[in-house]
XYZ file of C-alpha atoms in Angstrom:
390
model
C -0.019 -0.294 -0.087
C 2.621 2.290 0.940
C 4.199 2.228 -2.285
C 1.187 2.697 -4.263
C 0.860 5.812 -2.363
C 4.295 6.584 -3.072
C 3.764 5.221 -7.224
C 0.619 8.270 -7.318
C 2.374 10.906 -5.753
C 4.886 11.130 -7.961
C 2.574 10.438 -11.108
C 0.351 13.354 -9.236
C 3.278 15.257 -9.808
C 5.099 15.122 -13.501
C 0.880 16.212 -14.621
C 1.604 18.864 -12.346
C 5.147 19.708 -14.235
C 3.844 18.651 -17.292
C 0.527 20.681 -17.452
C 2.816 23.772 -16.043
C 5.365 23.336 -19.084
C 2.003 23.437 -21.607
C 1.136 26.168 -19.580
C 4.116 28.419 -20.947
C 4.183 27.192 -24.329
C 0.653 28.139 -24.926
C 1.685 32.098 -23.212
C 4.375 32.838 -26.052
C 7.744 30.596 -24.482
C 10.366 31.704 -27.211
C 10.908 27.794 -28.249
C 14.331 26.754 -29.664
C 13.990 26.557 -33.295
C 17.690 24.790 -33.929
C 17.773 20.865 -34.991
C 20.439 17.973 -35.233
C 23.254 19.313 -37.568
C 22.965 23.544 -37.270
C 25.289 25.434 -36.343
C 24.864 27.389 -32.666
C 25.665 29.754 -30.379
C 25.600 29.291 -26.827
C 24.451 32.557 -24.606
C 24.688 33.232 -21.320
C 21.561 32.534 -18.697
C 19.676 35.836 -18.848
C 20.643 34.978 -14.707
C 23.749 35.937 -15.432
C 23.987 38.875 -18.038
C 25.364 41.961 -16.689
C 23.796 44.965 -17.642
C 25.804 47.733 -18.681
C 28.432 46.264 -20.544
C 27.618 46.868 -24.104
C 30.344 45.127 -25.515
C 30.096 41.491 -22.986
C 31.188 37.891 -24.780
C 27.262 36.925 -24.444
C 27.925 34.151 -26.670
C 30.128 31.622 -27.490
C 30.640 29.602 -30.903
C 30.192 28.467 -33.487
C 29.033 24.811 -32.383
C 27.104 22.035 -33.956
C 24.218 20.597 -32.634
C 24.920 16.950 -32.783
C 21.695 16.115 -30.371
C 18.585 16.927 -29.282
C 16.385 15.785 -26.033
C 12.697 15.749 -25.672
C 13.695 17.007 -22.200
C 15.514 19.789 -23.909
C 18.886 18.948 -23.434
C 21.605 20.154 -26.108
C 24.827 17.991 -27.644
C 26.842 20.618 -28.639
C 30.565 19.998 -30.094
C 33.479 21.491 -31.056
C 36.571 20.726 -32.398
C 35.810 16.881 -31.368
C 34.855 17.272 -27.752
C 30.639 16.948 -26.644
C 29.227 19.149 -24.154
C 25.592 18.736 -22.427
C 23.927 22.488 -22.407
C 20.215 23.277 -22.336
C 18.061 24.196 -25.641
C 16.560 27.928 -24.402
C 21.090 28.665 -24.540
C 21.164 27.902 -28.043
C 21.135 30.676 -30.791
C 21.007 30.212 -34.650
C 24.725 30.561 -35.710
C 24.559 32.298 -39.788
C 27.750 31.714 -41.695
C 27.884 33.687 -44.494
C 28.203 31.630 -48.167
C 28.690 33.719 -50.132
C 31.943 36.283 -50.621
C 32.430 36.087 -54.382
C 31.231 39.954 -54.307
C 33.027 40.639 -51.405
C 35.956 43.323 -51.228
C 39.415 42.453 -50.266
C 40.390 42.429 -45.920
C 36.561 42.370 -45.349
C 34.901 41.366 -42.151
C 33.958 38.087 -43.282
C 37.620 36.808 -44.609
C 39.393 37.611 -40.708
C 40.191 35.401 -38.173
C 37.431 32.814 -37.530
C 34.907 34.325 -35.100
C 36.983 31.937 -32.329
C 39.618 32.730 -32.157
C 38.703 37.062 -31.819
C 37.492 38.822 -28.475
C 34.278 40.126 -30.139
C 33.406 40.984 -33.228
C 35.362 44.836 -33.218
C 38.348 43.013 -33.052
C 37.640 41.460 -36.973
C 40.160 43.998 -39.279
C 38.782 45.177 -42.617
C 35.743 48.096 -43.180
C 32.915 46.381 -40.376
C 29.963 48.810 -42.325
C 30.978 46.676 -45.504
C 29.567 43.060 -44.318
C 27.108 41.421 -45.106
C 24.132 40.920 -42.949
C 22.881 37.976 -41.947
C 18.829 37.826 -42.958
C 17.988 38.226 -38.788
C 19.945 41.179 -39.263
C 18.153 42.325 -41.948
C 14.619 41.907 -40.415
C 15.565 43.602 -37.353
C 16.697 46.434 -39.119
C 13.581 46.730 -41.009
C 11.615 46.753 -37.573
C 13.042 49.518 -36.034
C 13.265 51.438 -38.757
C 10.040 51.456 -40.189
C 8.204 54.422 -39.968
C 4.873 53.080 -39.610
C 5.306 51.566 -36.549
C 5.477 53.998 -33.087
C 8.377 56.435 -33.053
C 8.025 55.816 -28.904
C 8.643 52.411 -28.154
C 11.373 51.578 -26.636
C 13.834 49.144 -28.275
C 16.846 49.165 -25.601
C 16.927 49.876 -22.259
C 19.759 49.035 -20.884
C 21.017 50.376 -17.594
C 20.985 54.676 -18.337
C 21.066 53.872 -21.504
C 16.879 54.181 -23.294
C 16.518 54.871 -26.978
C 12.631 54.457 -28.682
C 12.242 54.470 -32.184
C 12.587 57.266 -33.126
C 15.672 57.931 -31.964
C 17.227 54.920 -34.411
C 15.294 56.585 -37.051
C 17.645 59.692 -37.082
C 21.044 57.412 -36.707
C 20.208 54.948 -38.997
C 17.678 57.247 -41.956
C 19.702 60.018 -43.610
C 19.258 62.627 -40.172
C 20.785 64.859 -37.798
C 21.879 61.721 -35.485
C 20.146 62.313 -31.600
C 22.234 62.872 -28.593
C 21.286 59.991 -26.896
C 22.269 57.559 -29.336
C 24.811 59.504 -30.384
C 26.217 58.806 -27.068
C 25.126 54.912 -27.481
C 27.680 54.993 -29.702
C 30.660 56.467 -27.859
C 29.420 54.273 -24.932
C 30.487 51.265 -27.800
C 33.547 53.472 -28.862
C 34.752 54.183 -25.190
C 34.762 49.620 -24.723
C 36.260 48.748 -28.066
C 39.097 51.352 -26.719
C 39.050 49.573 -22.961
C 39.558 45.611 -25.070
C 42.437 47.299 -27.297
C 45.480 49.185 -26.535
C 44.308 52.471 -26.970
C 45.215 55.819 -24.574
C 42.324 56.174 -22.870
C 41.759 59.355 -20.476
C 41.252 58.894 -16.868
C 41.406 62.018 -14.663
C 39.345 65.312 -16.371
C 41.773 67.581 -17.578
C 43.029 66.056 -19.974
C 40.054 66.175 -22.383
C 41.906 68.996 -24.833
C 45.097 67.494 -25.017
C 43.954 64.014 -25.622
C 41.826 65.333 -28.161
C 44.530 67.447 -30.103
C 46.712 63.237 -29.844
C 43.354 61.953 -31.184
C 43.377 63.953 -34.184
C 47.347 64.639 -34.719
C 47.578 60.579 -34.716
C 44.534 60.145 -37.434
C 46.305 62.410 -39.503
C 49.066 61.510 -40.414
C 48.808 58.122 -39.400
C 50.681 57.741 -36.658
C 50.217 55.386 -34.373
C 48.424 55.716 -30.945
C 50.974 55.091 -28.532
C 50.982 57.471 -26.275
C 49.576 56.408 -22.464
C 47.885 58.749 -19.780
C 51.232 58.571 -17.789
C 52.697 60.111 -20.697
C 50.645 63.877 -20.603
C 52.228 65.562 -18.846
C 55.426 65.428 -21.715
C 53.155 65.943 -24.146
C 52.119 69.122 -22.736
C 55.376 70.443 -22.482
C 56.435 68.953 -25.677
C 53.107 71.267 -27.768
C 54.395 73.980 -25.078
C 57.898 73.539 -27.222
C 55.788 72.946 -31.171
C 54.429 76.154 -30.542
C 57.158 78.223 -29.671
C 59.186 77.300 -32.242
C 57.061 77.197 -35.646
C 55.057 80.316 -34.262
C 56.541 83.805 -34.739
C 57.032 87.182 -32.854
C 56.502 90.737 -33.394
C 57.059 93.771 -31.535
C 55.963 97.199 -32.661
C 55.799 96.126 -36.351
C 59.206 94.149 -35.937
C 58.730 90.876 -36.407
C 61.225 89.116 -34.920
C 60.817 86.254 -36.385
C 60.891 81.847 -34.787
C 62.388 82.960 -31.579
C 62.803 80.246 -30.262
C 63.107 77.955 -33.382
C 66.866 77.793 -32.437
C 68.817 78.753 -29.646
C 69.693 82.139 -30.558
C 71.455 85.313 -29.026
C 68.223 86.908 -28.627
C 66.898 83.768 -26.831
C 69.667 83.699 -24.315
C 69.503 87.331 -23.646
C 65.639 86.663 -22.764
C 66.144 83.818 -20.797
C 68.651 86.042 -18.377
C 66.198 88.364 -18.602
C 68.187 90.702 -20.335
C 66.278 91.031 -23.217
C 62.824 92.956 -22.500
C 59.976 91.238 -22.427
C 56.952 92.236 -24.760
C 53.028 92.866 -22.601
C 50.040 93.913 -24.047
C 48.450 97.087 -22.625
C 44.597 97.962 -23.423
C 45.994 101.858 -24.972
C 43.267 102.691 -26.996
C 40.992 102.120 -23.101
C 42.971 104.104 -20.831
C 42.632 107.337 -23.045
C 39.456 106.709 -23.384
C 38.115 106.179 -20.211
C 41.064 108.583 -19.105
C 40.216 111.779 -21.140
C 37.577 113.748 -19.808
C 39.545 113.426 -16.144
C 42.726 114.493 -17.225
C 42.168 116.449 -20.330
C 42.658 120.202 -18.200
C 45.505 118.787 -16.226
C 49.537 119.196 -16.653
C 51.245 116.802 -19.335
C 53.035 115.117 -16.018
C 49.641 114.295 -14.187
C 48.071 112.736 -17.036
C 51.005 110.669 -17.027
C 50.446 109.990 -14.243
C 47.021 108.830 -13.817
C 46.932 107.232 -16.917
C 50.167 105.456 -15.461
C 47.572 104.638 -12.169
C 44.663 103.097 -14.116
C 47.904 100.279 -15.784
C 48.972 99.326 -11.819
C 45.487 99.439 -10.990
C 44.326 97.504 -13.829
C 46.768 94.796 -13.669
C 47.309 92.892 -10.795
C 49.142 89.725 -11.500
C 51.952 92.212 -13.942
C 53.799 93.134 -10.488
C 54.933 90.041 -7.983
C 55.101 92.952 -4.877
C 53.534 95.259 -3.752
C 53.150 99.386 -6.074
C 52.222 102.581 -3.708
C 50.785 105.208 -5.624
C 51.871 108.638 -5.914
C 50.239 110.053 -2.617
C 49.134 112.955 -4.626
C 45.732 111.118 -4.978
C 45.390 110.751 -1.591
C 46.383 115.170 -0.810
C 42.943 116.829 -0.549
C 42.444 119.763 -3.618
C 44.769 122.507 -1.419
C 47.839 120.391 -0.758
C 47.040 118.795 -4.605
C 47.105 122.566 -5.823
C 49.880 122.991 -3.395
C 51.925 120.143 -4.680
C 51.432 121.507 -8.220
C 53.004 124.228 -7.448
C 56.119 122.928 -6.874
C 56.888 120.747 -9.056
C 56.163 123.359 -11.510
C 58.483 125.700 -9.951
C 61.030 123.428 -8.027
C 64.140 121.525 -9.913
C 63.963 119.189 -6.611
C 64.004 116.115 -5.957
C 61.806 116.917 -3.467
C 58.153 117.552 -5.774
C 58.828 115.225 -7.211
C 57.855 112.385 -4.624
C 54.195 113.068 -4.488
C 53.952 111.766 -8.269
C 55.883 108.895 -7.929
C 55.531 105.440 -7.815
C 56.817 103.143 -5.450
C 57.622 99.808 -6.220
C 59.064 96.785 -3.630
C 61.060 95.422 -6.414
C 63.251 96.999 -8.623
C 61.738 94.040 -10.598
C 58.798 95.369 -10.904
C 60.035 99.049 -11.340
C 61.509 97.970 -14.235
C 58.589 96.168 -16.670
C 56.353 99.447 -15.377
C 59.269 101.688 -16.833
C 59.620 99.810 -19.833
C 55.465 99.585 -20.480
C 54.882 103.708 -19.922
C 58.084 104.639 -20.746
C 59.501 102.913 -23.986
C 55.869 101.172 -25.442
C 53.319 104.332 -24.070
C 55.355 106.791 -23.927
C 54.618 108.406 -20.896
C 56.723 110.478 -18.345
C 56.162 109.306 -14.868
C 58.883 109.025 -11.188
C 59.091 105.689 -10.016
C 61.369 104.771 -7.181
C 62.536 102.261 -4.917
C 61.477 101.927 -1.026
C 63.945 100.442 0.877
C 63.489 101.161 5.016
C 64.545 104.659 5.446
C 67.149 105.094 2.139
C 65.860 107.778 -0.331
C 64.226 106.980 -3.777
C 65.244 105.926 -6.476
C 63.648 108.206 -9.209
C 63.395 106.965 -12.821
């Protein structure tokens, strides 16, 4: 009696399993469309597939299907080795048969699929690859304008692409930024898998763009690395210094740094005056109304004060403006009268710019006297020692 009950329970459980299987079939669960002798690919189980990695290897093969049982167990063979897998993991593999009109070096003439990392590793123009039947059907479906534009076709992590996004890419339209970024994700992953320089920080975008453009235009290899960027930055500086010229007051000095010239040595030693750009028209326009009726000495002093006030990065030390600017009206009139009547140094002191560093004073005089032709007084204050007037 006990054995009879056990057998009956087993039959009952098998009946439930059969009903559940039939119910799944009626719900449209995808059935395998391969038969013995077909070439197939083995895909990863859906639960193990990680989202977001667009170029992750999801299939292995091709294998030859040797057997298929009624319970869904398939036998596949490659190089004489046979393994058992669930039939739900199998995908048909379509091998192009006719190569007569393909150009030399096309993807179909590349290495066997088993020997490459992924399809982007194959050589030749990938876009000239002949499409398989399923690929043609897929493109026809996705690019069909009669179908809903808002249908979601791809949803992989942060990537959500609708049919209208694919229209912008696959048809003659302006490419939409969302699907353009998805293309760049493929490029980024392909670059990661191959010896291609990839940026690791957020400060070198422009340098990488320069190097990519240079290598593409010249046909050079992408042999630079992220660790080479500091040296590459300096190399670009030298390219500009050696190949561009410099001009001053209409004089063309040529490629000053192209070779180690005497002029370059003087500049490095600090004996050659540096060149600065001063917004001279703005100085005249802003100060012209205020100083039009003033004596020439005061006009030049105000223009020089404008340079000091609007060039904070030009001087390394402190600069003291003339004390005349801090006087009241009566004291200013008295200082102007003394300056006009006396030739002593004390008379010029209220109109003198005082510099902490001698180098700053020299730069100031080069700009005012040599470049702008201004008559100004400048000195260097060292504790209680007298000023040196230029």
